[in-house]
C-alpha cells in the first residue's frame, strides 16, 4: 500500500467545505502531496547508527537513548521518508517538539493512540485508501487543537482568509462554516508568509524553552524537524 503524508487531507475531508463544492480555489478538492525528502545524511550521523543504550540528550530530567529515538522515528516519521536514514539530531529535535506541542495544546498520548487505532479499524481492508502513519494522526490532532487554542478567535485573520475566496466560493459557504474548517485555515496559514513564519518561530521557541540538554536545539532542517 502506498504511503504519503495525509497532513490536512483527513481534516479537509470530514468538514463541510468539501461538500459545499468550493473547488480547488478553496483547497477542498486538491489531493495532498508527499513532503520533500530530507537532505541526504552521512551514514555516521543517521539515527540507525545509534546504539540502543547510547544516551543522546537529557530531557525533563531523563536520559533519552538511541533505542527511544529509533522507535520514535519508525512510529512518527515514516511518512517523511526512510526513517532509519534521518539525522539523529533532527529526530531528537522532532521528539522534543512533539512532546512540547502536545503539552501546549493539551493533546494527550491517549488521544493520539485512540485516534490512530480508530482510523485503522474503520478502514481495515480498504485497498483504495492511502496509508496514514501515526505521525499523520499526530499532525491532525495538533492542527485541530492549535486552531481552537490560538486561531479560532482571531477574527481579523479569519476575515482575511475568507475574503480571499472568490464570490462564487463564498456563495457556497458561510463565513461561520469557513472559520470552523481547521484544515483549510492551516492551509491558508502555510501559504501566508508572515503567519507561517510566526508558527515556525513559535515551534523554535518551544524547543528553546524545553530545557533539553546535550543537543543543539536550533532547527536546521525545517521539513524534518518542524511538525506544523
Coordinates of N, CA and C in Angstrom, one line a residue:
X1 N 0.8 -1.2 0.0 CA 0.0 0.0 0.0 C 0.9 1.2 0.0
X2 N 0.6 2.2 -0.8 CA 1.4 3.4 -0.9 C 1.2 4.2 0.4
X3 N 2.3 5.0 0.6 CA 2.3 5.9 1.8 C 2.5 7.3 1.4
X4 N 1.7 8.3 1.9 CA 2.0 9.7 1.7 C 1.7 10.4 3.0
X5 N 2.1 11.6 3.1 CA 1.7 12.4 4.3 C 0.3 12.9 4.0
X6 N -0.7 12.5 4.8 CA -2.0 12.9 4.6 C -2.2 14.4 5.1
X7 N -1.4 14.7 6.1 CA -1.5 16.1 6.6 C -2.9 16.5 6.9
X8 N -3.3 17.5 6.1 CA -4.7 18.0 6.3 C -5.7 17.3 5.5
X9 N -5.4 16.2 4.8 CA -6.3 15.5 4.0 C -7.6 15.0 4.8
X10 N -7.3 14.4 5.9 CA -8.4 13.9 6.7 C -9.3 15.0 7.2
X11 N -8.7 16.1 7.8 CA -9.5 17.1 8.3 C -10.3 17.9 7.3
X12 N -9.7 18.0 6.0 CA -10.5 18.6 5.0 C -11.7 17.7 4.6
X13 N -11.4 16.4 4.5 CA -12.5 15.5 4.0 C -13.7 15.4 4.9
X14 N -13.5 15.6 6.2 CA -14.6 15.4 7.2 C -15.4 16.7 7.4
X15 N -14.9 17.8 6.9 CA -15.6 19.0 7.2 C -16.5 19.5 6.0
X16 N -17.2 20.6 6.3 CA -18.3 21.0 5.4 C -17.8 21.5 4.1
X17 N -16.6 22.1 4.0 CA -16.3 22.8 2.8 C -16.1 21.8 1.6
X18 N -15.7 20.6 1.8 CA -15.5 19.7 0.7 C -16.9 19.4 0.1
X19 N -17.9 19.3 0.9 CA -19.2 19.0 0.5 C -19.9 20.2 -0.2
X20 N -19.3 21.4 0.1 CA -20.0 22.6 -0.4 C -19.6 23.0 -1.8
X21 N -18.7 22.2 -2.4 CA -18.3 22.5 -3.8 C -17.4 23.7 -4.0
X22 N -16.6 24.0 -3.0 CA -15.7 25.2 -3.2 C -14.7 25.0 -4.2
X23 N -14.4 23.8 -4.6 CA -13.4 23.5 -5.6 C -12.0 23.8 -5.2
X24 N -11.1 23.7 -6.2 CA -9.7 23.8 -5.9 C -9.3 25.2 -5.3
X25 N -10.1 26.2 -5.7 CA -9.7 27.6 -5.2 C -9.7 27.6 -3.6
X26 N -10.6 26.9 -3.0 CA -10.6 26.9 -1.6 C -9.8 25.8 -1.0
X27 N -9.2 24.9 -1.8 CA -8.3 23.9 -1.3 C -9.0 22.6 -0.9
X28 N -10.3 22.5 -1.1 CA -11.1 21.4 -0.6 C -11.0 20.1 -1.5
X29 N -10.6 20.2 -2.7 CA -10.6 19.1 -3.6 C -9.2 18.7 -4.0
X30 N -8.2 19.4 -3.7 CA -6.8 19.0 -4.1 C -6.3 17.9 -3.3
X31 N -5.6 17.0 -3.9 CA -5.0 15.9 -3.2 C -3.8 16.3 -2.5
X32 N -3.5 15.9 -1.3 CA -2.2 16.2 -0.6 C -1.0 15.6 -1.4
X33 N 0.1 16.3 -1.3 CA 1.3 15.8 -1.9 C 2.3 15.4 -0.8
X34 N 3.1 14.4 -1.1 CA 4.1 14.0 -0.1 C 5.1 15.1 0.1
X35 N 5.6 15.2 1.3 CA 6.6 16.2 1.6 C 7.9 15.9 0.9
X36 N 8.7 16.9 0.6 CA 10.0 16.6 0.0 C 10.9 15.8 1.0
X37 N 11.7 14.9 0.4 CA 12.5 14.0 1.2 C 13.6 14.9 1.9
X38 N 14.0 14.6 3.1 CA 15.0 15.3 3.8 C 16.3 15.2 3.0
X39 N 17.2 16.1 3.3 CA 18.5 16.1 2.6 C 19.3 14.8 3.0
X40 N 20.1 14.3 2.1 CA 20.9 13.1 2.4 C 21.8 13.4 3.6
X41 N 21.9 12.3 4.5 CA 22.7 12.5 5.7 C 23.8 11.4 5.7
X42 N 25.0 11.8 6.1 CA 26.1 10.9 6.2 C 25.7 9.7 7.1
X43 N 26.1 8.5 6.7 CA 25.7 7.3 7.4 C 26.0 7.4 8.9
X44 N 27.2 8.0 9.2 CA 27.6 8.0 10.6 C 26.7 8.9 11.4
X45 N 26.0 9.8 10.8 CA 25.1 10.7 11.5 C 23.6 10.2 11.5
X46 N 23.4 9.1 10.9 CA 22.0 8.6 10.8 C 21.5 8.0 12.2
X47 N 20.3 8.1 12.4 CA 19.7 7.6 13.7 C 19.9 6.1 13.8
X48 N 20.0 5.4 12.7 CA 20.2 4.0 12.7 C 21.5 3.6 13.3
X49 N 22.5 4.5 13.3 CA 23.8 4.2 13.8 C 24.0 4.3 15.3
X50 N 22.9 4.8 15.9 CA 23.0 4.9 17.4 C 22.9 3.5 18.0
X51 N 23.6 3.3 19.1 CA 23.5 2.1 19.9 C 22.2 2.3 20.8
X52 N 21.5 1.2 21.0 CA 20.3 1.3 21.8 C 20.5 2.0 23.1
X53 N 21.6 1.7 23.8 CA 21.8 2.2 25.1 C 22.6 3.6 25.1
X54 N 22.9 4.1 24.0 CA 23.7 5.3 23.9 C 22.8 6.5 24.3
X55 N 23.2 7.3 25.2 CA 22.5 8.5 25.7 C 22.7 9.6 24.7
X56 N 21.7 10.1 24.1 CA 21.8 11.2 23.1 C 21.6 12.6 23.7
X57 N 20.6 12.7 24.6 CA 20.4 14.0 25.3 C 19.6 13.8 26.6
X58 N 19.4 14.8 27.3 CA 18.6 14.7 28.6 C 17.4 15.7 28.4
X59 N 16.3 15.1 28.8 CA 15.0 15.9 28.6 C 14.1 15.6 29.7
X60 N 13.6 16.7 30.4 CA 12.7 16.5 31.5 C 13.4 15.7 32.6
X61 N 14.7 15.9 32.8 CA 15.4 15.2 33.8 C 15.7 13.7 33.6
X62 N 15.4 13.3 32.3 CA 15.7 11.9 32.0 C 16.5 11.8 30.7
X63 N 17.4 10.7 30.7 CA 18.2 10.5 29.5 C 17.4 9.9 28.4
X64 N 17.6 10.3 27.2 CA 16.9 9.7 26.1 C 18.0 9.0 25.2
X65 N 17.7 7.7 25.0 CA 18.8 6.9 24.3 C 18.4 6.6 22.8
X66 N 19.4 5.9 22.2 CA 19.2 5.6 20.8 C 18.0 4.7 20.5
X67 N 17.7 3.8 21.4 CA 16.5 2.9 21.2 C 15.3 3.8 21.1
X68 N 15.1 4.7 22.0 CA 13.9 5.5 22.0 C 13.8 6.4 20.8
X69 N 14.9 6.9 20.3 CA 14.9 7.8 19.1 C 14.6 6.9 17.9
X70 N 15.1 5.8 17.8 CA 14.8 4.9 16.6 C 13.4 4.5 16.6
X71 N 12.8 4.2 17.7 CA 11.4 3.8 17.8 C 10.5 5.0 17.4
X72 N 10.9 6.2 17.9 CA 10.1 7.4 17.6 C 10.2 7.6 16.1
X73 N 11.3 7.5 15.5 CA 11.4 7.7 14.0 C 10.6 6.8 13.2
X74 N 10.6 5.5 13.6 CA 9.8 4.5 12.9 C 8.3 4.8 13.1
X75 N 7.9 5.2 14.2 CA 6.5 5.3 14.5 C 5.9 6.6 14.0
X76 N 6.7 7.7 14.1 CA 6.1 9.0 13.8 C 6.7 9.7 12.6
X77 N 7.8 9.2 12.0 CA 8.4 9.9 10.9 C 8.5 9.1 9.6
X78 N 7.8 7.9 9.6 CA 7.9 7.1 8.4 C 7.3 7.7 7.1
X79 N 6.4 8.6 7.3 CA 5.7 9.2 6.2 C 6.6 10.3 5.5
X80 N 7.7 10.7 6.2 CA 8.6 11.7 5.7 C 9.7 11.1 4.8
X81 N 9.9 9.8 4.9 CA 10.9 9.1 4.2 C 11.4 7.9 4.9
X82 N 12.6 7.4 4.6 CA 13.1 6.2 5.2 C 13.7 6.6 6.6
X83 N 12.9 6.2 7.6 CA 13.2 6.8 9.0 C 14.6 6.5 9.5
X84 N 15.1 5.3 9.1 CA 16.4 5.0 9.7 C 17.6 5.8 9.2
X85 N 17.3 6.6 8.1 CA 18.3 7.4 7.5 C 18.3 8.9 7.9
X86 N 17.3 9.2 8.8 CA 17.3 10.6 9.3 C 18.5 10.9 10.2
X87 N 18.8 12.2 10.2 CA 19.9 12.7 11.0 C 19.4 12.5 12.5
X88 N 20.3 12.0 13.3 CA 19.9 11.7 14.7 C 19.5 13.0 15.5
X89 N 20.2 14.1 15.2 CA 19.8 15.3 15.9 C 18.4 15.9 15.4
X90 N 18.1 15.6 14.1 CA 16.8 16.0 13.6 C 15.7 15.2 14.3
X91 N 15.9 13.9 14.5 CA 15.0 13.1 15.2 C 14.8 13.5 16.6
X92 N 15.9 13.9 17.2 CA 15.9 14.3 18.6 C 15.1 15.6 18.8
X93 N 15.2 16.5 17.8 CA 14.5 17.8 17.9 C 13.0 17.6 17.7
X94 N 12.7 16.7 16.7 CA 11.3 16.4 16.5 C 10.7 15.7 17.7
X95 N 11.4 14.8 18.3 CA 11.0 14.1 19.5 C 10.6 15.1 20.6
X96 N 11.5 16.1 20.8 CA 11.2 17.1 21.9 C 10.0 17.9 21.5
X97 N 10.0 18.4 20.2 CA 8.9 19.3 19.8 C 7.6 18.6 19.8
X98 N 7.5 17.3 19.5 CA 6.3 16.5 19.6 C 5.7 16.6 21.1
X99 N 6.6 16.4 22.0 CA 6.1 16.4 23.4 C 5.7 17.9 23.9
X100 N 6.5 18.9 23.4 CA 6.2 20.2 23.8 C 4.9 20.7 23.2
X101 N 4.7 20.4 21.9 CA 3.4 20.8 21.3 C 2.2 20.1 21.9
X102 N 2.4 18.8 22.3 CA 1.3 18.1 23.0 C 1.0 18.8 24.3
X103 N 2.0 19.1 25.0 CA 1.8 19.8 26.3 C 1.1 21.1 26.2
X104 N 1.5 21.9 25.2 CA 1.0 23.2 25.0 C -0.5 23.2 24.5
X105 N -0.8 22.3 23.6 CA -2.1 22.2 23.0 C -3.1 21.4 23.8
X106 N -2.6 20.6 24.8 CA -3.5 19.7 25.6 C -3.8 18.4 24.9
X107 N -3.1 18.0 23.9 CA -3.4 16.8 23.2 C -2.6 15.7 24.0
X108 N -3.3 14.6 24.4 CA -2.7 13.5 25.1 C -2.2 12.4 24.2
X109 N -1.3 11.6 24.8 CA -0.9 10.4 24.0 C -2.0 9.5 23.8
X110 N -2.9 9.4 24.8 CA -4.1 8.6 24.7 C -5.0 9.0 23.5
X111 N -5.1 10.3 23.3 CA -5.9 10.8 22.1 C -5.3 10.4 20.8
X112 N -3.9 10.5 20.7 CA -3.2 10.1 19.5 C -3.4 8.6 19.2
X113 N -3.2 7.8 20.3 CA -3.3 6.4 20.1 C -4.7 6.0 19.7
X114 N -5.7 6.5 20.4 CA -7.1 6.2 20.1 C -7.6 6.6 18.7
X115 N -7.1 7.8 18.3 CA -7.5 8.4 17.0 C -6.9 7.5 15.9
X116 N -5.6 7.1 16.1 CA -5.0 6.3 15.1 C -5.6 4.9 15.0
X117 N -5.9 4.3 16.1 CA -6.5 3.0 16.2 C -7.9 3.0 15.5
X118 N -8.6 4.0 15.8 CA -10.0 4.2 15.2 C -9.9 4.3 13.7
X119 N -9.0 5.0 13.2 CA -8.8 5.2 11.8 C -8.5 3.9 11.1
X120 N -7.5 3.1 11.7 CA -7.1 1.8 11.2 C -8.3 0.9 11.2
X121 N -9.0 0.8 12.3 CA -10.1 -0.1 12.4 C -11.3 0.2 11.4
X122 N -11.5 1.5 11.2 CA -12.6 1.9 10.3 C -12.3 1.6 8.9
X123 N -11.0 1.6 8.5 CA -10.6 1.4 7.1 C -9.9 0.1 6.9
X124 N -10.0 -0.9 7.8 CA -9.3 -2.1 7.6 C -9.9 -2.8 6.3
X125 N -9.0 -3.2 5.4 CA -9.4 -3.9 4.2 C -9.7 -3.0 3.1
X126 N -9.6 -1.7 3.3 CA -9.9 -0.7 2.2 C -8.7 -0.5 1.4
X127 N -8.6 -1.2 0.3 CA -7.4 -1.2 -0.5 C -7.2 0.1 -1.3
X128 N -8.3 0.9 -1.4 CA -8.3 2.1 -2.2 C -7.8 3.3 -1.3
X129 N -7.7 3.1 0.0 CA -7.3 4.1 0.9 C -5.8 4.2 1.1
X130 N -5.2 5.4 1.0 CA -3.8 5.6 1.2 C -3.5 5.4 2.7
X131 N -2.4 4.8 3.0 CA -2.0 4.6 4.4 C -1.8 5.9 5.1
X132 N -2.0 5.9 6.4 CA -1.8 7.0 7.3 C -1.0 6.6 8.5
X133 N 0.2 7.2 8.7 CA 1.0 6.8 9.8 C 0.6 7.5 11.1
X134 N 1.1 7.1 12.2 CA 0.8 7.7 13.5 C 1.3 9.2 13.5
X135 N 2.3 9.4 12.7 CA 2.8 10.8 12.6 C 1.8 11.7 12.0
X136 N 1.0 11.2 11.0 CA 0.0 12.0 10.4 C -1.2 12.2 11.3
X137 N -1.5 11.2 12.2 CA -2.5 11.3 13.2 C -2.1 12.4 14.2
X138 N -0.9 12.4 14.6 CA -0.3 13.5 15.5 C -0.5 14.8 14.9
X139 N -0.2 15.0 13.6 CA -0.3 16.2 12.9 C -1.8 16.7 12.9
X140 N -2.7 15.9 12.6 CA -4.1 16.3 12.5 C -4.6 16.7 13.9
X141 N -4.3 15.9 14.9 CA -4.8 16.3 16.3 C -4.1 17.6 16.8
X142 N -2.9 17.8 16.5 CA -2.2 19.1 16.8 C -2.8 20.3 16.1
X143 N -3.0 20.0 14.8 CA -3.5 21.1 13.9 C -4.9 21.5 14.4
X144 N -5.7 20.6 14.8 CA -7.0 20.9 15.3 C -7.0 21.6 16.7
X145 N -6.1 21.1 17.6 CA -6.0 21.7 18.9 C -5.4 23.1 18.9
X146 N -4.4 23.3 18.0 CA -3.8 24.6 17.9 C -4.7 25.6 17.3
X147 N -5.6 25.2 16.3 CA -6.5 26.1 15.7 C -7.5 26.6 16.8
X148 N -8.1 25.8 17.5 CA -9.0 26.2 18.5 C -8.4 27.0 19.7
X149 N -7.1 26.7 20.0 CA -6.4 27.4 21.0 C -5.9 28.8 20.6
X150 N -5.4 28.9 19.4 CA -4.6 30.1 19.0 C -5.2 30.9 17.8
X151 N -6.1 30.3 17.0 CA -6.5 30.9 15.8 C -8.0 31.2 15.7
X152 N -8.8 30.4 16.3 CA -10.3 30.5 16.0 C -10.9 31.8 16.5
X153 N -10.3 32.4 17.5 CA -10.8 33.7 18.0 C -10.2 34.9 17.2
X154 N -9.3 34.7 16.3 CA -8.7 35.8 15.6 C -9.6 36.2 14.4
X155 N -10.5 37.1 14.7 CA -11.5 37.5 13.6 C -10.8 38.1 12.4
X156 N -9.8 38.9 12.7 CA -9.1 39.6 11.6 C -8.5 38.6 10.6
X157 N -7.9 37.6 11.2 CA -7.2 36.6 10.3 C -8.3 35.8 9.6
X158 N -9.4 35.4 10.3 CA -10.4 34.6 9.7 C -11.1 35.4 8.5
X159 N -11.3 36.7 8.8 CA -11.9 37.5 7.7 C -11.0 37.6 6.5
X160 N -9.7 37.8 6.8 CA -8.7 37.9 5.7 C -8.7 36.7 4.8
X161 N -8.7 35.5 5.4 CA -8.7 34.3 4.6 C -10.0 34.0 3.9
X162 N -11.1 34.4 4.6 CA -12.4 34.2 3.9 C -12.6 35.1 2.8
X163 N -12.1 36.4 2.9 CA -12.2 37.3 1.8 C -11.3 37.0 0.6
X164 N -10.4 36.1 0.8 CA -9.5 35.7 -0.3 C -10.3 34.8 -1.3
X165 N -11.5 34.2 -0.8 CA -12.3 33.4 -1.7 C -12.9 34.2 -2.7
X166 N -13.2 33.6 -3.9 CA -14.0 34.3 -4.9 C -15.4 34.4 -4.5
X167 N -16.2 35.3 -5.2 CA -17.6 35.4 -4.8 C -18.4 34.1 -5.0
X168 N -18.0 33.3 -6.0 CA -18.6 32.0 -6.2 C -18.4 31.1 -5.1
X169 N -17.2 31.1 -4.6 CA -16.9 30.2 -3.4 C -17.6 30.6 -2.2
X170 N -17.7 32.0 -2.0 CA -18.4 32.5 -0.8 C -19.9 32.1 -0.9
X171 N -20.4 32.0 -2.1 CA -21.8 31.7 -2.2 C -22.1 30.3 -1.7
X172 N -21.1 29.4 -1.7 CA -21.3 28.0 -1.3 C -21.0 27.8 0.2
X173 N -20.4 28.8 0.9 CA -20.1 28.5 2.3 C -20.2 29.8 3.1
X174 N -20.7 29.7 4.3 CA -20.8 30.9 5.1 C -19.5 31.2 5.8
X175 N -19.3 32.4 6.2 CA -18.1 32.8 7.0 C -18.0 32.0 8.2
X176 N -19.1 31.7 8.9 CA -19.1 30.9 10.1 C -18.6 29.5 9.8
X177 N -19.1 28.8 8.8 CA -18.7 27.5 8.4 C -17.2 27.5 8.0
X178 N -16.8 28.5 7.2 CA -15.4 28.6 6.8 C -14.5 28.6 8.0
X179 N -14.8 29.3 9.0 CA -14.0 29.5 10.2 C -13.9 28.3 11.1
X180 N -14.7 27.3 10.8 CA -14.6 26.0 11.6 C -13.7 25.0 10.9
X181 N -13.3 25.2 9.7 CA -12.5 24.2 9.0 C -11.0 24.4 9.3
X182 N -10.6 23.8 10.4 CA -9.2 24.0 10.8 C -8.2 23.5 9.8
X183 N -8.5 22.5 9.0 CA -7.6 22.1 8.0 C -7.4 23.1 6.9
X184 N -8.4 23.7 6.5 CA -8.3 24.8 5.5 C -7.7 26.0 6.0
X185 N -8.0 26.4 7.3 CA -7.3 27.5 7.9 C -5.8 27.3 8.0
X186 N -5.4 26.1 8.4 CA -4.0 25.8 8.4 C -3.3 25.9 7.1
X187 N -4.0 25.4 6.0 CA -3.5 25.5 4.7 C -3.3 27.0 4.3
X188 N -4.2 27.8 4.7 CA -4.1 29.3 4.4 C -2.9 29.8 5.2
X189 N -2.7 29.4 6.4 CA -1.6 29.9 7.2 C -0.2 29.5 6.6
X190 N -0.1 28.3 6.1 CA 1.1 27.9 5.4 C 1.4 28.6 4.1
X191 N 0.4 29.2 3.6 CA 0.6 30.0 2.3 C 0.7 31.5 2.6
X192 N 0.6 31.8 3.9 CA 0.7 33.2 4.3 C 2.1 33.4 5.0
X193 N 3.0 34.0 4.2 CA 4.4 34.0 4.6 C 4.6 34.5 6.1
X194 N 3.9 35.6 6.4 CA 4.1 36.2 7.7 C 3.5 35.3 8.8
X195 N 2.3 34.8 8.6 CA 1.7 33.9 9.7 C 2.5 32.6 9.8
X196 N 2.9 32.0 8.7 CA 3.7 30.8 8.8 C 5.0 30.9 9.5
X197 N 5.6 32.1 9.3 CA 6.9 32.4 10.0 C 6.6 32.4 11.5
X198 N 5.5 33.0 11.9 CA 5.2 33.1 13.3 C 5.0 31.7 13.9
X199 N 4.4 30.8 13.1 CA 4.2 29.4 13.5 C 5.5 28.7 13.7
X200 N 6.4 28.9 12.8 CA 7.8 28.3 12.9 C 8.6 28.9 14.0
X201 N 8.5 30.2 14.2 CA 9.1 30.8 15.4 C 8.6 30.3 16.7
X202 N 7.3 30.1 16.7 CA 6.7 29.5 17.9 C 7.2 28.1 18.2
X203 N 7.4 27.3 17.2 CA 7.9 26.0 17.4 C 9.4 26.0 17.9
X204 N 10.1 26.9 17.3 CA 11.5 27.1 17.7 C 11.6 27.5 19.2
X205 N 10.7 28.4 19.6 CA 10.7 28.8 21.0 C 10.3 27.7 21.9
X206 N 9.4 26.8 21.5 CA 9.1 25.7 22.4 C 10.3 24.8 22.5
X207 N 11.1 24.6 21.5 CA 12.3 23.8 21.6 C 13.3 24.5 22.5
X208 N 13.5 25.8 22.3 CA 14.5 26.6 23.2 C 14.1 26.5 24.6
X209 N 12.8 26.5 24.9 CA 12.3 26.6 26.3 C 12.1 25.2 26.9
X210 N 12.4 24.2 26.2 CA 12.1 22.8 26.6 C 13.0 22.3 27.8
X211 N 14.2 22.9 27.9 CA 15.1 22.5 29.0 C 15.9 21.3 28.6
X212 N 15.8 20.9 27.3 CA 16.7 19.7 26.9 C 18.1 20.1 26.9
X213 N 19.0 19.2 27.3 CA 20.4 19.4 27.5 C 21.2 18.4 26.7
X214 N 22.3 18.8 26.1 CA 23.2 17.9 25.4 C 22.9 17.8 23.9
X215 N 22.1 18.8 23.4 CA 21.8 18.8 22.0 C 21.6 20.3 21.6
X216 N 22.0 20.6 20.3 CA 21.8 21.9 19.8 C 20.3 22.0 19.3
X217 N 19.6 22.9 19.9 CA 18.1 23.0 19.7 C 17.7 23.8 18.5
X218 N 18.7 24.5 17.8 CA 18.4 25.3 16.7 C 18.0 24.4 15.5
X219 N 16.8 24.7 14.9 CA 16.3 23.9 13.8 C 17.2 24.2 12.6
X220 N 17.6 23.1 11.9 CA 18.4 23.2 10.7 C 17.7 22.7 9.5
X221 N 16.9 21.7 9.7 CA 16.1 21.1 8.6 C 14.6 21.2 8.9
X222 N 14.0 22.3 8.4 CA 12.6 22.6 8.7 C 11.7 21.4 8.4
X223 N 11.9 20.8 7.2 CA 11.0 19.8 6.7 C 11.0 18.6 7.7
X224 N 12.1 18.3 8.3 CA 12.2 17.1 9.2 C 11.9 17.5 10.6
X225 N 12.4 18.7 11.1 CA 12.3 19.0 12.5 C 11.1 19.7 12.9
X226 N 10.5 20.6 12.1 CA 9.2 21.2 12.5 C 8.1 20.2 12.2
X227 N 7.1 20.2 13.0 CA 5.9 19.3 12.9 C 4.8 20.0 12.2
X228 N 4.6 21.3 12.5 CA 3.5 22.1 11.9 C 4.0 23.1 10.9

